[in-house]
Tab-separated table of C-alpha atoms and ligand atoms in Angstrom:
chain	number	residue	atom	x	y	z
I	1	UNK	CA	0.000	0.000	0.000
I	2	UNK	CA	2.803	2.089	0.923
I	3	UNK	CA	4.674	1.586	-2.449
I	4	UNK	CA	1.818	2.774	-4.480
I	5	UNK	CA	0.429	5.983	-2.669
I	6	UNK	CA	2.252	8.872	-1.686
I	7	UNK	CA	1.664	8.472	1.535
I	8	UNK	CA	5.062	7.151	2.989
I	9	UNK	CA	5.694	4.177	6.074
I	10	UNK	CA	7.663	6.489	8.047
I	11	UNK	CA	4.799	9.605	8.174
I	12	UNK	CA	2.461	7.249	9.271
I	13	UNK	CA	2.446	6.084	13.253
I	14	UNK	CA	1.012	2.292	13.544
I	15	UNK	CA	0.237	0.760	16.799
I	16	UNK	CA	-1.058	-2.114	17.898
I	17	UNK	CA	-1.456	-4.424	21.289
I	18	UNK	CA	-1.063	-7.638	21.882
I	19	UNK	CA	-3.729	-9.775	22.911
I	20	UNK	CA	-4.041	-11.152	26.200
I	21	UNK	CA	-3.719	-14.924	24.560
I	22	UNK	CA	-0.259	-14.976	23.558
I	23	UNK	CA	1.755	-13.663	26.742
I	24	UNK	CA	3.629	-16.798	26.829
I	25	UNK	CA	7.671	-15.798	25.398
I	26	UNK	CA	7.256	-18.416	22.754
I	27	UNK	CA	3.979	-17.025	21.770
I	28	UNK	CA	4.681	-12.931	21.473
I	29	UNK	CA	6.779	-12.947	18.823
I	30	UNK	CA	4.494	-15.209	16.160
I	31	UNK	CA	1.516	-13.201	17.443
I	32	UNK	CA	2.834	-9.633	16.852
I	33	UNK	CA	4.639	-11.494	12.987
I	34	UNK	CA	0.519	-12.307	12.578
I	35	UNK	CA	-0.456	-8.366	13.163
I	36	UNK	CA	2.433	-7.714	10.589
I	37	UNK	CA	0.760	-9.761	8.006
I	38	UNK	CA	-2.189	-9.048	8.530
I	39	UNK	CA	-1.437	-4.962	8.345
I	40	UNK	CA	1.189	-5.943	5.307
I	41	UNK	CA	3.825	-4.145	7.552
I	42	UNK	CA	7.473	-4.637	8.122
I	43	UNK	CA	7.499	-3.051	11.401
I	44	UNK	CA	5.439	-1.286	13.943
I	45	UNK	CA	5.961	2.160	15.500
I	46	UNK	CA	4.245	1.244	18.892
I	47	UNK	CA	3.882	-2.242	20.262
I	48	UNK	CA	1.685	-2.584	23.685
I	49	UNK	CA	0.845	-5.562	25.749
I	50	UNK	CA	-2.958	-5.116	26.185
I	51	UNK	CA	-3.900	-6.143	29.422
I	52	UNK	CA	-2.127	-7.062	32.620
I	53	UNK	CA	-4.462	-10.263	32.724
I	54	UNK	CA	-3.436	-13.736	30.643
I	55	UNK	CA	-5.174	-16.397	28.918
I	56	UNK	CA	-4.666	-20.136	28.278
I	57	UNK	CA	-2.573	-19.721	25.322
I	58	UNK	CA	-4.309	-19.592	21.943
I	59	UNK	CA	-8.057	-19.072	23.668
I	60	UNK	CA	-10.473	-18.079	21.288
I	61	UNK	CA	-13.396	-15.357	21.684
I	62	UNK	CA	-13.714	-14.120	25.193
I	63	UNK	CA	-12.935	-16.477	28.369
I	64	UNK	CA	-15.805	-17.965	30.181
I	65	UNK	CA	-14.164	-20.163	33.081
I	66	UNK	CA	-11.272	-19.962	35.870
I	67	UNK	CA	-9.393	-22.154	33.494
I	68	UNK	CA	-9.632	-19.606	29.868
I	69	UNK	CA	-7.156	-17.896	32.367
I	70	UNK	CA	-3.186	-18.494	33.588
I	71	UNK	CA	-2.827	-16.356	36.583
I	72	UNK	CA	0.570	-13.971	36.300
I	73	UNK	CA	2.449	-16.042	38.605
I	74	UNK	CA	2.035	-18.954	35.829
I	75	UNK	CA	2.803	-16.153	33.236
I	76	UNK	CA	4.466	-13.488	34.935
I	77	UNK	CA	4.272	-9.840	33.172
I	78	UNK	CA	8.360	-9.768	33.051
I	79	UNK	CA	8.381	-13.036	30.758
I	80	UNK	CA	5.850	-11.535	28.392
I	81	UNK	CA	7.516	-8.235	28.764
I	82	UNK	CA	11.118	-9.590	27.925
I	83	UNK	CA	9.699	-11.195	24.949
I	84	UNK	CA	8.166	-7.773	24.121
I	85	UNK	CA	12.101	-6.369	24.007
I	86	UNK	CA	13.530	-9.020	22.103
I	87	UNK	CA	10.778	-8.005	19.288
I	88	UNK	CA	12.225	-4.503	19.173
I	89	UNK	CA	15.783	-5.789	18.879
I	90	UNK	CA	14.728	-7.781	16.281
I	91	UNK	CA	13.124	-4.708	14.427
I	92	UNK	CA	9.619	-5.530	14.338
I	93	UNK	CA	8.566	-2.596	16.894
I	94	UNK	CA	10.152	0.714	17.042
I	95	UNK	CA	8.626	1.146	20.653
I	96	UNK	CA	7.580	-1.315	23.439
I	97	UNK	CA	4.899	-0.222	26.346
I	98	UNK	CA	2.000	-1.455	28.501
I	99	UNK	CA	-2.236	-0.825	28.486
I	100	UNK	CA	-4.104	-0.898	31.569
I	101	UNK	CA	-0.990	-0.878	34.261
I	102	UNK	CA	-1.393	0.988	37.533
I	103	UNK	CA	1.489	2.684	39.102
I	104	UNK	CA	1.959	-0.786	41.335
I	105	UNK	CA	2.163	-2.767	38.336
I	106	UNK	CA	4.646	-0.084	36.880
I	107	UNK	CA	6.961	-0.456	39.779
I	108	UNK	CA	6.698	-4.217	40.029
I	109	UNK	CA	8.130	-3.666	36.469
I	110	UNK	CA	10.663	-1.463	36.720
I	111	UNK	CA	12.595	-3.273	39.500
I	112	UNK	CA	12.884	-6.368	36.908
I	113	UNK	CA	14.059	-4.731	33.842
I	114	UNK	CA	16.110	-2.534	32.383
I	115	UNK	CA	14.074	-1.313	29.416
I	116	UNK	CA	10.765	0.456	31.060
I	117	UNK	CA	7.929	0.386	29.040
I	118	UNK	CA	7.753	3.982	26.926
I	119	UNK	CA	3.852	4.151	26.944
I	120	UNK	CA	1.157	3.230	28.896
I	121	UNK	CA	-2.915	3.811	27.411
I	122	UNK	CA	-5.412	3.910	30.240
I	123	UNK	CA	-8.979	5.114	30.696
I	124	UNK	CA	-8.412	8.647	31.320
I	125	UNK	CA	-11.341	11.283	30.977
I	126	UNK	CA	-12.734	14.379	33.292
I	127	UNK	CA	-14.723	12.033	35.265
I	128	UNK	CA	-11.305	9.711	35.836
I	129	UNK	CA	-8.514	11.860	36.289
I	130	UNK	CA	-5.684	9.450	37.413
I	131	UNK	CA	-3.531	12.588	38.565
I	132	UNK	CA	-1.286	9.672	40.820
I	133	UNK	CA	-0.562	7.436	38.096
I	134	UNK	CA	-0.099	10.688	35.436
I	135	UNK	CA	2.471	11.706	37.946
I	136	UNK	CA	4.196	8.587	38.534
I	137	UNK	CA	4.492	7.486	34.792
I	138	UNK	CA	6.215	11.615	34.318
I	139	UNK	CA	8.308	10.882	36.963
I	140	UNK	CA	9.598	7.340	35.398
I	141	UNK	CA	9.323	8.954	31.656
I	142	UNK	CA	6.435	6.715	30.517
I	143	UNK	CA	4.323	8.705	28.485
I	144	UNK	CA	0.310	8.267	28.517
I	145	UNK	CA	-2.322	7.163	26.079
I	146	UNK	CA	-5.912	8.409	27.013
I	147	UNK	CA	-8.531	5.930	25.903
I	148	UNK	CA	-12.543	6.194	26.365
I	149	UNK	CA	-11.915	10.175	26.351
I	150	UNK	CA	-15.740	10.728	24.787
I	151	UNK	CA	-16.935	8.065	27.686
I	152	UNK	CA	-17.056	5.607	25.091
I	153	UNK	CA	-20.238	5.215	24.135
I	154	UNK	CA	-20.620	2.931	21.289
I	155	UNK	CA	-19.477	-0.294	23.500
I	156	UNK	CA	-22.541	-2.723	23.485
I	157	UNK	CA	-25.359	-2.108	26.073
I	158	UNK	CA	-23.507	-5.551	27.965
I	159	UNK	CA	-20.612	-3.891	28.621
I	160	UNK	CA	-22.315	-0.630	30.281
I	161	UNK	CA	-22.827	-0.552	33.525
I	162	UNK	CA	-26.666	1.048	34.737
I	163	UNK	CA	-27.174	4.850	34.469
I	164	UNK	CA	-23.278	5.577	33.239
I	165	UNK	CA	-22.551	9.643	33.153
I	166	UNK	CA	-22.262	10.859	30.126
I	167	UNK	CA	-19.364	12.985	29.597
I	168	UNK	CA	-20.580	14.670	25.860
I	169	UNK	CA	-23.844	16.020	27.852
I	170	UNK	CA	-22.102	17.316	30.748
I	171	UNK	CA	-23.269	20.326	31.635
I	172	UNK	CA	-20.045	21.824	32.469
I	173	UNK	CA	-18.229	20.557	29.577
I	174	UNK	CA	-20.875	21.718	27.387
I	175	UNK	CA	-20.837	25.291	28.482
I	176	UNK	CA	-16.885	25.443	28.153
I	177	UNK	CA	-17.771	24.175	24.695
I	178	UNK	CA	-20.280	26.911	24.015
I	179	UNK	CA	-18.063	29.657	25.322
I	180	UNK	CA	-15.497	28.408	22.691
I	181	UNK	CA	-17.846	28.113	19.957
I	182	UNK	CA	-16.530	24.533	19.699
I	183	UNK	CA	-18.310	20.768	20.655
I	184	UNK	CA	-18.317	18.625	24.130
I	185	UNK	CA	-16.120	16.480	22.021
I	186	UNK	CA	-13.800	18.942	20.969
I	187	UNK	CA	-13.494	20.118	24.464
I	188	UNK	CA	-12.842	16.489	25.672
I	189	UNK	CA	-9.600	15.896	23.318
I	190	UNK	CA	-8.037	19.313	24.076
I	191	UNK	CA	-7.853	18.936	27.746
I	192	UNK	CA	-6.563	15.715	27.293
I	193	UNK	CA	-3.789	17.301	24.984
I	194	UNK	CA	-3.622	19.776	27.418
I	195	UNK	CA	-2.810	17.919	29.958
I	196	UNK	CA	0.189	16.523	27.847
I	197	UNK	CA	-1.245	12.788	27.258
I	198	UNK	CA	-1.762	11.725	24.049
I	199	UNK	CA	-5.303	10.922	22.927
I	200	UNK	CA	-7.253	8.536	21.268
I	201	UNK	CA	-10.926	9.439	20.394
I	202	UNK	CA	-12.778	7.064	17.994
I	203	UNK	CA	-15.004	8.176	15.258
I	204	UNK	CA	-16.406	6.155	12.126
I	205	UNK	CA	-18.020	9.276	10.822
I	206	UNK	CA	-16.028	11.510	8.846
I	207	UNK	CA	-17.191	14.847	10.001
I	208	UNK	CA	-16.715	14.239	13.316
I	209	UNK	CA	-13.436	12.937	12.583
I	210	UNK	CA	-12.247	15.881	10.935
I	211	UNK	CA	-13.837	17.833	14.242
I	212	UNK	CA	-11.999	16.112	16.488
I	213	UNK	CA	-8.584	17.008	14.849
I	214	UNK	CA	-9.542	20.499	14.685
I	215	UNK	CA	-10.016	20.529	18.665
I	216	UNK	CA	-5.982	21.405	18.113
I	217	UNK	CA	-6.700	24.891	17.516
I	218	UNK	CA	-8.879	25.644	20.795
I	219	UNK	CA	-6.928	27.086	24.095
I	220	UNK	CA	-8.641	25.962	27.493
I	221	UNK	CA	-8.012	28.929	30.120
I	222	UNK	CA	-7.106	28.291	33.810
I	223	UNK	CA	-10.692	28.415	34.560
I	224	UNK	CA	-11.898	25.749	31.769
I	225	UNK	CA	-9.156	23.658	33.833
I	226	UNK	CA	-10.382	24.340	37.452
I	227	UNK	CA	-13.865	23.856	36.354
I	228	UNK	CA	-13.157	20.327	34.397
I	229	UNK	CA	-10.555	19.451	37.817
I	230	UNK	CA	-14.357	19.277	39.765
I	231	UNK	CA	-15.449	16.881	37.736
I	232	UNK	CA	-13.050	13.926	38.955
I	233	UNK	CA	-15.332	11.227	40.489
I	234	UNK	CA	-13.414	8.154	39.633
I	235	UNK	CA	-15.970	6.645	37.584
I	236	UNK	CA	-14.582	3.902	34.871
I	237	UNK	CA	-16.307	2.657	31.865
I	238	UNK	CA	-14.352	0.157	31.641
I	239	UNK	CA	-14.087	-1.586	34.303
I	240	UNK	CA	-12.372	-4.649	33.663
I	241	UNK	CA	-15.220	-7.073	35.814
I	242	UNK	CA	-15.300	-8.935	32.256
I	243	UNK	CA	-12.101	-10.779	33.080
I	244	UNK	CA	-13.244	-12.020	37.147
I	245	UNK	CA	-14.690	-15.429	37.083
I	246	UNK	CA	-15.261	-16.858	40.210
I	247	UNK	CA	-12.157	-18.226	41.359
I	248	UNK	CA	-9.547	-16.420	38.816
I	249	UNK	CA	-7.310	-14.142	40.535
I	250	UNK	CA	-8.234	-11.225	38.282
I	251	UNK	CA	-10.953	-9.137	41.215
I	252	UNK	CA	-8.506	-6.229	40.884
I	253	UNK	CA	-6.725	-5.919	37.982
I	254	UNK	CA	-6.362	-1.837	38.705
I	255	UNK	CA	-4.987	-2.368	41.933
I	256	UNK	CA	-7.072	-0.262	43.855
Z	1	NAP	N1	-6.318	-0.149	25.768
Z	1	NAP	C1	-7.547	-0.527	26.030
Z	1	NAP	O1	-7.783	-1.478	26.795
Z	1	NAP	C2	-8.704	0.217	25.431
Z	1	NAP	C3	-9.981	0.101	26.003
Z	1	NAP	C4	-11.037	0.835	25.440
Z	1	NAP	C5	-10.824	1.634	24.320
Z	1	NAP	N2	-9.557	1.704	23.791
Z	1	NAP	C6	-9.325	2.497	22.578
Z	1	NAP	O2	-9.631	3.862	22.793
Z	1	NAP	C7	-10.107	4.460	21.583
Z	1	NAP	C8	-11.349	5.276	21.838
Z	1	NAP	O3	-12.097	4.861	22.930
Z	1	NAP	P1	-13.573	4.284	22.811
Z	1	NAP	O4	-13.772	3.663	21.488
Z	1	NAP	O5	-13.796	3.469	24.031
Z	1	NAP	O6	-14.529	5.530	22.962
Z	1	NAP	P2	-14.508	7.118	22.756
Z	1	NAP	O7	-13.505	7.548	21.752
Z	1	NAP	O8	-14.503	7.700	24.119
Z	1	NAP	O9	-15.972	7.285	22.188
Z	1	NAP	C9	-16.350	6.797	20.938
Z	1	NAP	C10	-17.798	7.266	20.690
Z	1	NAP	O10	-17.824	8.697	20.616
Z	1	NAP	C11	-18.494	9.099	19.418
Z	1	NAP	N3	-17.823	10.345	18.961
Z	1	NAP	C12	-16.611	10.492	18.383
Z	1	NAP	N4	-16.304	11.786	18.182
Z	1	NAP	C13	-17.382	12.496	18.636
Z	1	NAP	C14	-17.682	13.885	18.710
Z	1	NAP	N5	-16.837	14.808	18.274
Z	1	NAP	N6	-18.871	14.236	19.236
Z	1	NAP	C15	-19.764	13.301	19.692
Z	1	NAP	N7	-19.528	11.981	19.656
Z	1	NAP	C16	-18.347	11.582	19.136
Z	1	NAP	C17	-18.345	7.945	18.468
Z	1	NAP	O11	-19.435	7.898	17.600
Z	1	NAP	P3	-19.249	8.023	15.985
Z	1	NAP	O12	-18.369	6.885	15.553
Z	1	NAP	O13	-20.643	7.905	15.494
Z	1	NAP	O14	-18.632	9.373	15.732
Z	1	NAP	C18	-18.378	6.742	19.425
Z	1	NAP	O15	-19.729	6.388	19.713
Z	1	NAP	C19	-10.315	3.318	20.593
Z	1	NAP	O16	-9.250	3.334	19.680
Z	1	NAP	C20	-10.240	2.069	21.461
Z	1	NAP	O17	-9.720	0.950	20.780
Z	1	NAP	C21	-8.499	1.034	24.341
């Protein structure tokens, strides 16, 4: 695809994650040389292991039963995360990092290896701050992914939990938007960029795609930031209760 357009590799930033069923070290590198071909790439620019949670290697569709799952003392992250550094030696990632980690599992990381992850993408939105983990992952030079920063609300009605807040009718988001002639959306993104995470909003309509880029040009004022600070209620939309069966040891995945 590459060859043809003129469009070239290196202008374009590809990342992908890999999936919870191939944390084994024998089963990282065939599972990321899969994404490859599938994506007809040579390399990646950003290579992140999904979830701190593992499955019985190879499991197909979603897990059902304690044993879908190996716990991470069977599969402990540092295996899965060495493997994860021998596939950017080898060239097939330009960058290595981590989705879903809390500043414990961070640390519990960094005292095994040498090469700390370089990103981490979390849930991060007005109504779930994280300002302890922000500041922990500055401090150790891991930079942050925002994910669910619209309060994701395409996921299936399953996966919501009753009466979820809706951050794109917020009232207080919505009058920052109107006093910038600018969307709830658009407001959403920039603090995020503000706040000096990256940010990944999801659209599959084109004008709202091309809104959400042009959030870029709005400036939030030290008042737009107090009033969105208020909002903070640690509230998660994604909660990760989809990986607890009943006698896994995945009740706490966030560590908190
Ligand atoms: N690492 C992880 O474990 C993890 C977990 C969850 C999500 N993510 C990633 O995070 C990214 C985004 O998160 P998400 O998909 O959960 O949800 P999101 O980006 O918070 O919200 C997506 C929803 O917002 C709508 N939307 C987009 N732009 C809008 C705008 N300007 N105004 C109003 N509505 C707008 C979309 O509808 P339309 O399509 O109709 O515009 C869609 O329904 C995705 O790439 C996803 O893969 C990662």
């Amino acid at each position: 695809m590459f060859n043809e357009g003129e469009i070239k590799r290196e202008n374009v930033w590809v990342t992908s994650k890999l999936w919870n069923n191939a944390h084994k070290k024998e089963d990282v590198i065939p599972a990321l040389k899969n994404t490859l071909n599938d994506l007809k790439l040579d390399y990646l620019d950003l290579y992140l292991m999904h979830w701190p949670v593992a499955f019985r290697p190879g499991l197909e569709g979603f897990p059902e039963k304690d044993e879908d799952f190996l716990s991470l003392d069977e599969v402990p992250i540092i295996e899965t995360w060495n493997a994860m550094i021998e596939a950017k030696k080898q060239g097939l990632v330009k960058h290595i990092g981590v989705s879903n980690f809390s500043s414990k599992k961070l640390a519990d990381l960094l005292e095994k290896t040498n090469d700390a992850p370089e990103m981490n993408q979390v849930e991060l939105h007005p109504y779930l701050q994280q300002k302890d983990l922000i500041d922990y992952c500055k401090k150790n030079n891991i930079h942050l992914t925002a994910y669910s920063p619209l309060g994701s609300g395409d996921r299936s009605d399953e996966m919501k939990a009753e009466n979820e807040p809706s951050l794109l009718e917020n009232e207080t988001i919505k009058a920052i938007a109107e006093k910038h002639e600018a969307s709830a959306g658009q407001i959403l993104i920039k603090w995020a960029e503000q706040r000096g995470t990256a940010v990944i909003p999801k659209s599959t309509n084109e004008g709202r795609i091309e809104e959400n880029i042009k959030s870029a040009a709005i400036k939030l004022n030290e008042n737009d930031l107090n009033e969105i600070k208020k909002l903070d209620k640690h509230f998660r939309y994604v909660t990760g209760e989809f990986f607890v069966t009943e006698g896994n040891s995945y009740s706490n995945i966030y560590d908190e």
